[in-house]
Each structure stands twice: as structure tokens, then as C-alpha cells.
């Protein structure tokens, strides 16, 4: 399958295709939604780290498969469908996600990273989208994710030029949230902070952000979550812990 899943409160989804610089195949894109559904359903998992095995996050799609589809009029149709479905599954994953990037994060690799909630990178990381180098028309759904994250100018720069950004440049443009000598250690420490917070608050916030980015009305779901935090005792525990100057013991988990 070329993905490796490691469970726990801070789970990992590892791209494990080192001899091919973790290039992503059609089969991997197809498999990703199912893997994510299993992790979403696992109550033990509270944060997901997405990373690549070895020195590279992912060099992108396996280029040999780009035009290997059965329909000569649209040889990328199946691959494109799997790719967009996988991106959506990662973007809509209900728990916090952090991409931990070393080395190249290009093309399909960047698609994975930008659909995570956060991106932590090593100083040697580099980021780019390269369709203009090979004549691929980039799908609007994927462009919108970049646009929401870094704005029109940086989106155009990446797509028009196909040039790579260093980790420092990516951080300045908002593509990367943190650059650290050991990005996995930094991501794990951040994940432990998230684990200590109210998972109901986090879940509601992520739902609202996703709805607002999609141009949807976020209010009804937020109202339901507000009522849930009262009915479940989550809010009462948070306030009591604050007044008693102790760490809260949040017990909420999705039904």
C-alpha cells in the first residue's frame, strides 16, 4: 500500500516508498480515504501527523502514471478523481492534522501537506507545484486550497513558475507554520498540547473553519456543539479546573 499507519493518541500516517522518493501512485490516492476513515473512527486517535519515511516528504505523483488511463481522450480521469477524493478526505478529517516535512514536498506531496491543518518543516525542506513544467492543467479544487492558504499572488507564483520555495520562504508566505531543526519533535510537542485541550472545542472549530472556507453557514453546527459542551459537562469541567488552578480532565468524545 506504501502508506504506514501508527496508532495512538498522536497517530502517524507515513508515506513509505523511499526508493521512489515517496512518489504517490494512483493506488495510494485510492487507498487514502479508507485509511483516514479508519483513523477518524478510532476514538484513541486525537491528532494525526502526516510525514514521509526517510529524507523526503514526497516528490509528488508518480509521473509514469499521469497519462496511463484507459480513455485516450482523458487519460488522467481516474487518477484525478482518486487524487481529489483523497485531498478532500484529508481536508475533512475531523481531528487535527499536522504535516511534518523534510526534504522535497512537491506536487502531490504539497497537495497532502496543504490539506493538513498545520505544516511543520525542517530547514532543508522545499515546496513547489510543478504542473507548468509538464503541461498539466491543475484542477480548480486543488487551486482553491492553495488560494485559501497563501492568497492569489503566492498561488500564481507557485503554479505559473513551478519553482520551489525554501522552508524559510514558505514560512514567510504562510505556507509553513513552523520551521524547526527537528520538525517531528516540534510537531509531537504541539500535538501533545492539542491532546490536552477540549476535543469538543477543537472539533467544533475545525467544522466551522471548513464550513466558512466552503462558503457554507457554520452557525447551525456551532450551536449544536455549544449545546453539547453544556450537556456533556465539558464546559463545566473547563471552568471548574480553571478556578481550581488545575489541569482539566476533558472526557468528551464523539458519539
Coordinates of C-alpha atoms in Angstrom, one line a residue:
X1 CA 0.0 0.0 0.0
X2 CA 3.0 2.3 0.6
X3 CA 1.4 4.0 3.5
X4 CA 2.2 3.0 7.1
X5 CA -0.2 3.8 9.9
X6 CA 0.9 4.1 13.5
X7 CA -1.8 4.4 16.1
X8 CA -2.1 6.1 19.5
X9 CA -3.4 9.4 20.7
X10 CA -0.9 11.1 18.4
X11 CA -1.1 8.8 15.4
X12 CA 1.1 8.8 12.2
X13 CA 0.3 8.3 8.6
X14 CA 3.7 7.7 6.9
X15 CA 4.4 7.7 3.2
X16 CA 6.7 4.8 2.9
X17 CA 8.1 4.5 -0.6
X18 CA 11.7 5.6 -0.1
X19 CA 13.3 4.1 -3.3
X20 CA 10.9 6.3 -5.3
X21 CA 11.3 9.4 -3.1
X22 CA 7.8 8.7 -1.7
X23 CA 6.2 9.4 -5.0
X24 CA 2.4 8.9 -4.8
X25 CA 0.8 6.3 -7.0
X26 CA -2.8 6.0 -8.2
X27 CA -3.3 3.1 -5.8
X28 CA -2.1 5.2 -2.9
X29 CA -4.5 8.0 -3.7
X30 CA -7.3 5.5 -4.0
X31 CA -6.4 3.9 -0.6
X32 CA -6.1 7.1 1.4
X33 CA -9.8 7.9 2.1
X34 CA -10.2 4.4 3.6
X35 CA -7.2 4.8 5.8
X36 CA -8.3 8.2 7.0
X37 CA -11.8 6.8 7.7
X38 CA -10.4 4.1 9.9
X39 CA -8.3 6.7 11.9
X40 CA -11.3 9.0 12.2
X41 CA -13.4 6.2 13.7
X42 CA -10.7 5.3 16.2
X43 CA -11.5 7.1 19.5
X44 CA -7.9 6.7 20.7
X45 CA -6.6 8.9 17.9
X46 CA -6.8 12.6 18.8
X47 CA -4.1 14.1 16.5
X48 CA -2.7 12.8 13.2
X49 CA 0.8 13.5 12.0
X50 CA 1.4 13.0 8.2
X51 CA 5.0 12.5 7.2
X52 CA 7.3 10.8 4.8
X53 CA 9.8 8.0 5.6
X54 CA 13.4 9.0 5.1
X55 CA 14.8 12.3 3.9
X56 CA 11.9 13.3 1.6
X57 CA 8.3 14.1 2.4
X58 CA 7.1 13.3 -1.2
X59 CA 8.5 14.2 -4.6
X60 CA 4.9 14.2 -5.9
X61 CA 2.8 12.0 -8.1
X62 CA 4.4 9.0 -9.8
X63 CA 4.8 10.7 -13.2
X64 CA 4.7 7.4 -15.1
X65 CA 1.0 7.1 -14.2
X66 CA -0.1 10.5 -15.2
X67 CA -1.4 9.5 -18.7
X68 CA -1.8 5.8 -18.2
X69 CA -5.6 5.8 -18.0
X70 CA -7.8 3.7 -20.4
X71 CA -9.5 6.7 -22.0
X72 CA -7.2 8.3 -24.6
X73 CA -9.3 11.4 -24.6
X74 CA -8.8 11.8 -20.9
X75 CA -6.1 9.5 -19.7
X76 CA -5.8 11.3 -16.3
X77 CA -9.5 10.9 -15.4
X78 CA -9.3 8.1 -12.9
X79 CA -6.1 9.4 -11.3
X80 CA -7.6 12.9 -11.0
X81 CA -10.8 11.5 -9.3
X82 CA -8.8 9.5 -6.8
X83 CA -6.5 12.4 -6.1
X84 CA -9.3 14.9 -5.5
X85 CA -11.2 12.4 -3.3
X86 CA -8.1 11.8 -1.2
X87 CA -7.4 15.5 -0.8
X88 CA -11.0 16.1 0.3
X89 CA -10.8 13.2 2.8
X90 CA -7.7 14.7 4.4
X91 CA -9.1 18.2 4.4
X92 CA -12.3 17.0 6.1
X93 CA -10.6 14.7 8.6
X94 CA -12.4 15.6 11.8
X95 CA -9.3 15.7 14.1
X96 CA -6.2 18.0 13.9
X97 CA -3.7 17.1 11.3
X98 CA 0.0 18.2 11.1
X99 CA 2.2 17.6 8.0
X100 CA 5.8 17.0 9.1
X101 CA 8.1 17.9 6.2
X102 CA 11.7 17.0 5.5
X103 CA 13.3 17.4 2.1
X104 CA 11.1 17.8 -1.0
X105 CA 7.4 18.4 -0.7
X106 CA 6.3 18.8 -4.3
X107 CA 3.2 18.4 -6.5
X108 CA 1.1 15.6 -4.9
X109 CA 3.2 15.9 -1.8
X110 CA 2.3 19.5 -1.4
X111 CA -1.3 18.6 -2.0
X112 CA -1.2 16.4 1.0
X113 CA 0.6 19.0 3.1
X114 CA -1.7 21.9 2.3
X115 CA -4.8 19.8 3.1
X116 CA -3.5 19.3 6.7
X117 CA -4.3 21.8 9.3
X118 CA -0.7 22.7 10.0
X119 CA 2.8 22.3 8.4
X120 CA 6.0 21.9 10.4
X121 CA 9.2 21.8 8.3
X122 CA 12.9 21.2 8.6
X123 CA 15.2 23.9 7.4
X124 CA 16.1 21.8 4.3
X125 CA 12.5 21.4 3.2
X126 CA 11.4 22.8 -0.2
X127 CA 7.9 23.3 -1.5
X128 CA 6.5 23.6 -5.0
X129 CA 3.8 22.8 -7.5
X130 CA 5.1 21.8 -10.9
X131 CA 2.2 21.4 -13.5
X132 CA 3.6 24.2 -15.7
X133 CA 6.8 22.1 -16.2
X134 CA 4.9 19.3 -17.8
X135 CA 1.7 20.8 -19.2
X136 CA -0.8 19.6 -16.7
X137 CA -3.9 21.7 -16.1
X138 CA -4.3 22.0 -12.3
X139 CA -7.8 21.3 -11.0
X140 CA -9.7 24.3 -9.5
X141 CA -10.5 22.4 -6.3
X142 CA -6.8 22.0 -5.6
X143 CA -6.1 25.6 -6.5
X144 CA -8.7 26.8 -4.1
X145 CA -6.9 25.1 -1.2
X146 CA -3.7 27.0 -2.0
X147 CA -5.6 30.2 -2.6
X148 CA -7.3 30.0 0.8
X149 CA -3.9 29.3 2.5
X150 CA -1.5 31.7 0.9
X151 CA -3.5 34.1 -1.3
X152 CA -3.6 34.8 -5.0
X153 CA -0.1 36.1 -5.5
X154 CA 1.7 33.1 -4.0
X155 CA -0.7 30.7 -5.6
X156 CA 0.0 32.2 -9.0
X157 CA 3.8 32.2 -8.3
X158 CA 3.8 28.5 -7.5
X159 CA 1.5 27.5 -10.4
X160 CA 2.9 29.8 -13.1
X161 CA 6.6 29.2 -12.4
X162 CA 6.9 25.7 -11.0
X163 CA 9.8 27.0 -8.9
X164 CA 10.5 25.7 -5.4
X165 CA 10.3 27.7 -2.1
X166 CA 12.7 27.1 0.7
X167 CA 11.3 26.4 4.1
X168 CA 12.2 30.0 5.2
X169 CA 10.4 31.4 2.1
X170 CA 7.4 29.1 2.7
X171 CA 7.1 30.2 6.3
X172 CA 7.2 33.9 5.3
X173 CA 4.4 33.3 2.8
X174 CA 2.2 31.4 5.3
X175 CA 2.7 28.0 3.6
X176 CA 4.6 26.7 6.6
X177 CA 3.6 27.3 10.2
X178 CA 6.9 26.4 11.9
X179 CA 10.5 25.7 10.8
X180 CA 12.4 23.6 13.3
X181 CA 15.7 21.6 13.2
X182 CA 13.7 18.6 14.4
X183 CA 10.2 19.1 13.0
X184 CA 8.9 15.8 14.2
X185 CA 9.8 16.6 17.8
X186 CA 8.2 20.0 17.4
X187 CA 5.1 18.5 15.9
X188 CA 4.8 15.9 18.6
X189 CA 5.1 18.6 21.4
X190 CA 2.4 20.6 19.6
X191 CA 0.3 17.5 19.3
X192 CA 0.5 16.8 23.0
X193 CA -0.7 20.4 23.6
X194 CA -3.7 19.7 21.4
X195 CA -4.4 16.4 23.2
X196 CA -4.6 18.3 26.5
X197 CA -7.3 20.7 25.2
X198 CA -11.0 20.1 24.8
X199 CA -11.5 17.9 21.8
X200 CA -15.1 19.2 21.5
X201 CA -13.8 22.7 21.2
X202 CA -11.3 21.6 18.6
X203 CA -13.8 19.6 16.6
X204 CA -16.3 22.5 16.5
X205 CA -13.6 25.0 15.5
X206 CA -12.5 22.8 12.6
X207 CA -16.0 22.2 11.5
X208 CA -16.6 26.0 11.5
X209 CA -13.4 26.8 9.6
X210 CA -14.1 24.2 6.9
X211 CA -17.7 25.4 6.5
X212 CA -16.7 29.0 6.3
X213 CA -14.0 28.2 3.7
X214 CA -16.6 26.3 1.7
X215 CA -19.0 29.3 1.8
X216 CA -21.4 27.4 4.0
X217 CA -23.4 28.5 7.0
X218 CA -21.4 27.4 10.0
X219 CA -23.9 28.6 12.6
X220 CA -26.3 25.6 13.0
X221 CA -23.4 23.2 13.6
X222 CA -21.7 25.6 16.1
X223 CA -25.0 26.0 18.0
X224 CA -25.3 22.2 18.3
X225 CA -21.8 21.9 19.6
X226 CA -22.4 24.7 22.1
X227 CA -25.3 22.9 23.5
X228 CA -23.3 19.7 23.5
X229 CA -20.5 21.3 25.6
X230 CA -23.1 22.2 28.2
X231 CA -24.9 18.8 28.2
X232 CA -21.7 16.8 28.2
X233 CA -20.2 18.7 31.2
X234 CA -17.2 19.7 29.1
X235 CA -17.7 23.4 29.7
X236 CA -18.3 22.9 33.4
X237 CA -15.1 20.9 33.8
X238 CA -13.1 23.5 32.0
X239 CA -14.4 26.3 34.2
X240 CA -14.0 24.3 37.4
X241 CA -10.4 23.4 36.5
X242 CA -9.6 27.0 35.8
X243 CA -11.0 28.2 39.1
X244 CA -9.2 25.4 41.0
X245 CA -5.9 26.1 39.1
X246 CA -5.6 22.5 37.9
X247 CA -5.4 20.8 34.5
X248 CA -8.8 20.0 33.2
X249 CA -9.9 16.4 32.6
X250 CA -11.9 16.7 29.4
X251 CA -13.8 13.5 28.8
X252 CA -15.8 14.3 25.6
X253 CA -15.5 12.0 22.7
X254 CA -17.8 11.8 19.6
X255 CA -20.8 9.5 19.9

